[in-house]
């Protein structure tokens, strides 16, 4: 058992640290009196900083060299994350692109795709977004209805709506899951596309969240023209491509969870300054319990890394780390607000955190879906009966509409009635 | 970075499983509640070499570390065994750390010819400034044993309740407070004049427990390095955590197997989300506790300052996991889970008693808070450097970008 760096890792860490020492003055300031407050300015500064990190070899650490990465492993990625944290500078802006979408393009895209898109993605010149979820397809992602139709000349036309799209407002491209054949069962008629966000017919509308900020969006596609080269992976093979993205999403969340900043030290510091609270047995017990959970997340991360480093698939411990992290952070918000009272709910990081966490429970696979998946794949418990297996998607939709009393499925609040059990990798839910 | 088990550790774990499988410990746990004698696992422990786990090789032991000890504890937890290591390991570890000319009987302890028990005396923290002992009953903690005299004249007096492995122990090892108010590691012979041990059984009949009364009992003052007396307490926390993790694992395995085969309304009950999500919650708590065992083992070896935090966190998580798992085990089994014939109540009994021993699970949680608060004090009002990263939720795009 060893948590220390190997000599090579220590050497790598020293190089990274030294680079950060030299360049930290160029990093955008996010906090304090010197913080950049203008949204546009901030995004521009963070894109430029991502470019610098990429040039310095601190972005896309695990990307292959041929695509501009460092060709290193997850451990080195974590070393870079740790050192960036230590230096007190922001990380890359486009973690969704670099962490999830780029690797998907590497796995399924054409040589032209890789040559055209990966470089600018890595350097922050072009930000990407993940256009998967729809009003009626979230957990049950394979129920997407955004429709792409191939034209005579091989090009495509896209119509439909996506929602909850993080970073769409600043993205140059999106990776979009669309239905290309509604007469096949729902997992079969899907195709993944690259969509230029400035294409004619694309409309991005910000959605305000609990905090009041608009960090994700709804995106409308009105007969958007896409080139014949837009599909990533085979036409009709979109579900497999999507599963690749979701796998990288899990890794990103798993390894990135610590980077979310929900660390026990921070919550302890918020209590430590209150002389009464820190001696209160109830406060201490709650702090102790949630701190234990957060410490567990850290060491679960090390177990995951150990497995990855040894070329193994991470074990069951990693799957539920997000559930632990989110719930422990929610408990921490509760505790801080109980100790500080309404003051904690004023403008500032605590109220932001308290507002952000309920949504995080759903993001990247909801807690219920994660538990279904882990229960079935890790514990080997039987799946639920499903009502959507082997039925052409068009027919499924007709049945749903009937069941919902002919209600029009056009609004964003429309529920999705499809039986959505999580299942095997080929036909599962989003988790 | 490498948290993988070494080949030796894998073998140690397998051997422990093998050794313990030769005794029907779970059936014995039930029979013991009806007054049957519990199986004596000490001979098996001796044969397996466990008594010397934490004693250095040059003193006849195996010279292994906390993690190895935890692996053995985890295996005994799985089958509700009590090979008397919960007392012996912290005690022998403390003796070994103090090894010197006057240290009694290390070789005999390493072979298991003699057995030691640990007298749990809780180290102070920011709220409880004194060393203290578990109350016989109620919430008020007692004072630590007192030490008078020096050298051959050293005498210890005090009362300790619910001491694991005390009955029949050759040596009782713990902490006493001298006339200057300073803690000293001490060892008292179980058979010494002025030392009495009253065996007690509570709720979980598998566990050897005793009330210890010391009245001017002749003691050896140990020359333990600073921090080792406190470390013994935290080692006991970590060992109890490991034992609990083993019991949670069995509770989960048995419950999952039942959920796969038991059908209601034409479906296996494991396909119902209430059952499935309950069992994934057991798994989540199990794996969290296991991760914290790694933390504790690593800290014991490489970051002693963090050992109190790590061991307490492990105990907190594992104790809560065991309670949850034992209750879940009962409810997943329906009516049969609540019967005397089923194993579930035995795990439940184990959970209820374990969580109240050696300070208790709630105290471990508070100790985690104490350690975290001390860290916060040490880093001043400024958050530690890595908290200023701007990678926090204070920056919406940043936080959202990982989802
Ligand atoms: C902050 C944030 C950022 C996001 N960013 C993106 C993004 O960039 N790109 C993107 O494509 N998506 C994004 N999402 C969307 C996210 O992936 C979905 O919200 C999530 O998958 C849940 O889908 P849904 O919202 O449709 O909820 P639904 O699937 O309708 O679920 C509603 C409720 O029903 C439960 N439920 C559903 N099915 C089952 C079942 N089988 N068993 C038990 N319970 C079930 C769910 O757990 C949930 O509680 C983001 C979401 C959030 C909150």
XYZ file of C-alpha atoms in Angstrom, chain B residues 148-342:
195
model
C 1.494 5.789 41.680
C 5.033 4.890 42.537
C 7.896 4.096 40.211
C 9.907 1.134 39.002
C 9.038 -1.987 40.926
C 6.827 0.118 43.183
C 4.518 1.225 40.368
C 0.868 0.580 41.171
C -2.274 1.171 39.122
C -5.828 1.673 40.323
C -8.985 2.139 38.325
C -12.127 0.616 36.894
C -12.645 -0.260 33.254
C -15.927 -1.534 31.917
C -16.699 -3.643 28.852
C -13.086 -4.535 28.080
C -12.759 -6.847 25.033
C -10.853 -10.042 25.668
C -10.173 -9.236 29.324
C -11.336 -12.535 30.827
C -8.391 -14.904 30.900
C -5.887 -12.374 29.561
C -2.354 -12.810 30.876
C -1.556 -9.158 30.494
C -3.673 -5.995 30.605
C -2.164 -3.094 28.678
C -3.344 0.478 28.620
C -2.798 3.975 29.921
C -2.737 5.360 33.453
C -2.279 8.923 34.686
C 0.639 9.531 37.013
C 0.833 11.891 39.996
C 1.851 14.763 37.689
C -1.192 14.212 35.537
C 0.847 12.738 32.706
C -0.293 9.677 30.793
C 1.914 6.607 30.915
C 1.551 3.335 29.067
C 1.299 0.509 31.569
C 1.022 -3.266 31.695
C -0.558 -5.235 34.547
C -0.532 -8.998 34.852
C -4.004 -10.429 34.713
C -3.237 -12.619 37.710
C -1.615 -9.818 39.707
C -2.695 -9.076 43.221
C -5.196 -6.216 43.079
C -6.326 -7.054 39.524
C -9.720 -8.612 39.047
C -11.632 -9.329 35.872
C -15.317 -10.128 35.903
C -16.512 -11.790 32.692
C -19.719 -10.374 31.240
C -21.917 -11.313 28.338
C -24.149 -8.760 26.687
C -26.530 -9.365 23.781
C -23.881 -10.732 21.404
C -22.595 -13.881 23.043
C -19.662 -14.265 20.660
C -17.721 -11.472 22.242
C -15.472 -11.994 25.211
C -15.913 -9.001 27.520
C -14.988 -8.216 31.067
C -15.148 -5.527 33.720
C -11.674 -4.848 35.076
C -11.003 -3.586 38.566
C -7.468 -2.557 39.490
C -6.661 -1.797 43.126
C -3.045 -0.856 43.634
C -2.142 -3.552 41.168
C 1.605 -3.874 40.513
C 2.309 -2.485 37.041
C 5.135 -2.121 34.581
C 5.486 1.383 33.197
C 6.254 1.075 29.505
C 8.748 3.218 27.715
C 6.437 3.869 24.784
C 7.274 6.592 22.265
C 5.038 9.653 22.429
C 1.767 9.116 20.667
C 1.827 5.322 20.840
C -0.513 5.137 23.827
C -3.071 7.169 21.911
C -2.363 5.196 18.747
C -3.421 2.005 20.547
C -6.890 3.496 21.035
C -7.115 4.426 17.387
C -5.794 1.057 16.299
C -8.606 -0.538 18.285
C -11.028 1.752 16.420
C -9.613 0.665 13.079
C -9.706 -3.017 13.997
C -13.303 -2.802 15.116
C -14.068 -0.999 11.870
C -12.453 -3.787 9.869
C -14.348 -6.433 11.788
C -17.584 -4.533 11.089
C -16.782 -4.310 7.393
C -16.511 -8.112 7.301
C -19.905 -8.483 8.937
C -21.461 -5.986 6.505
C -20.084 -7.993 3.602
C -21.803 -11.158 4.801
C -25.030 -9.327 5.533
C -24.952 -8.004 1.967
C -24.054 -11.317 0.323
C -26.754 -13.231 2.173
C -29.369 -10.555 1.469
C -28.514 -10.354 -2.233
C -28.745 -14.130 -2.598
C -32.163 -14.140 -0.959
C -33.356 -11.194 -3.065
C -32.455 -13.149 -6.193
C -34.393 -16.260 -5.303
C -37.385 -15.084 -3.299
C -40.362 -14.279 -5.557
C -43.483 -12.237 -4.871
C -46.108 -11.173 -7.405
C -44.342 -13.254 -10.019
C -41.006 -11.445 -9.724
C -37.829 -11.877 -7.692
C -37.959 -9.348 -4.857
C -34.518 -8.071 -5.908
C -36.131 -6.603 -9.022
C -38.167 -4.220 -6.855
C -36.417 -0.907 -6.451
C -37.144 -0.585 -2.765
C -35.132 -3.771 -2.211
C -32.535 -3.066 -4.893
C -31.856 0.464 -3.730
C -31.692 -0.628 -0.113
C -29.053 -3.186 -0.985
C -27.052 -0.730 -3.098
C -27.110 1.511 -0.052
C -25.544 -1.318 1.953
C -22.943 -1.668 -0.795
C -22.275 2.063 -0.815
C -21.723 2.173 2.923
C -19.628 -0.985 2.779
C -17.290 0.358 0.122
C -16.976 3.720 1.832
C -15.991 2.031 5.074
C -13.548 -0.144 3.186
C -11.974 2.900 1.549
C -11.493 4.375 5.004
C -9.753 1.214 6.187
C -7.211 1.876 3.463
C -6.910 5.424 4.714
C -6.371 4.247 8.279
C -3.799 1.663 7.277
C -1.924 4.121 5.115
C -1.977 6.796 7.810
C -0.745 4.383 10.485
C 2.260 3.663 8.328
C 2.995 6.864 6.442
C 1.090 9.736 8.052
C 0.812 9.119 11.820
C -0.628 12.608 12.379
C -3.650 11.608 10.358
C -4.149 8.236 12.024
C -6.629 9.484 14.671
C -8.739 11.078 11.937
C -8.513 8.115 9.590
C -9.199 5.423 12.176
C -12.099 7.369 13.665
C -13.592 7.971 10.236
C -13.334 4.263 9.483
C -15.009 3.384 12.771
C -17.752 5.948 12.220
C -18.535 4.771 8.709
C -18.206 1.071 9.464
C -20.332 1.213 12.601
C -23.125 2.990 10.808
C -22.796 0.652 7.839
C -23.118 -2.379 10.091
C -26.252 -1.131 11.768
C -27.821 -0.313 8.418
C -26.755 -3.626 6.855
C -28.028 -5.701 9.768
C -31.422 -4.009 9.716
C -31.616 -4.318 5.943
C -30.716 -7.999 6.224
C -33.648 -8.541 8.537
C -36.159 -6.635 6.455
C -35.109 -8.122 3.092
C -35.787 -11.542 4.606
C -39.252 -10.585 5.804
C -40.649 -12.639 8.665
C -37.947 -15.225 8.619
C -35.343 -12.522 9.158
C -36.825 -11.822 12.536
C -36.610 -15.397 13.796
C -34.133 -16.996 16.136
C -33.271 -19.658 13.526
C -32.036 -17.113 10.990
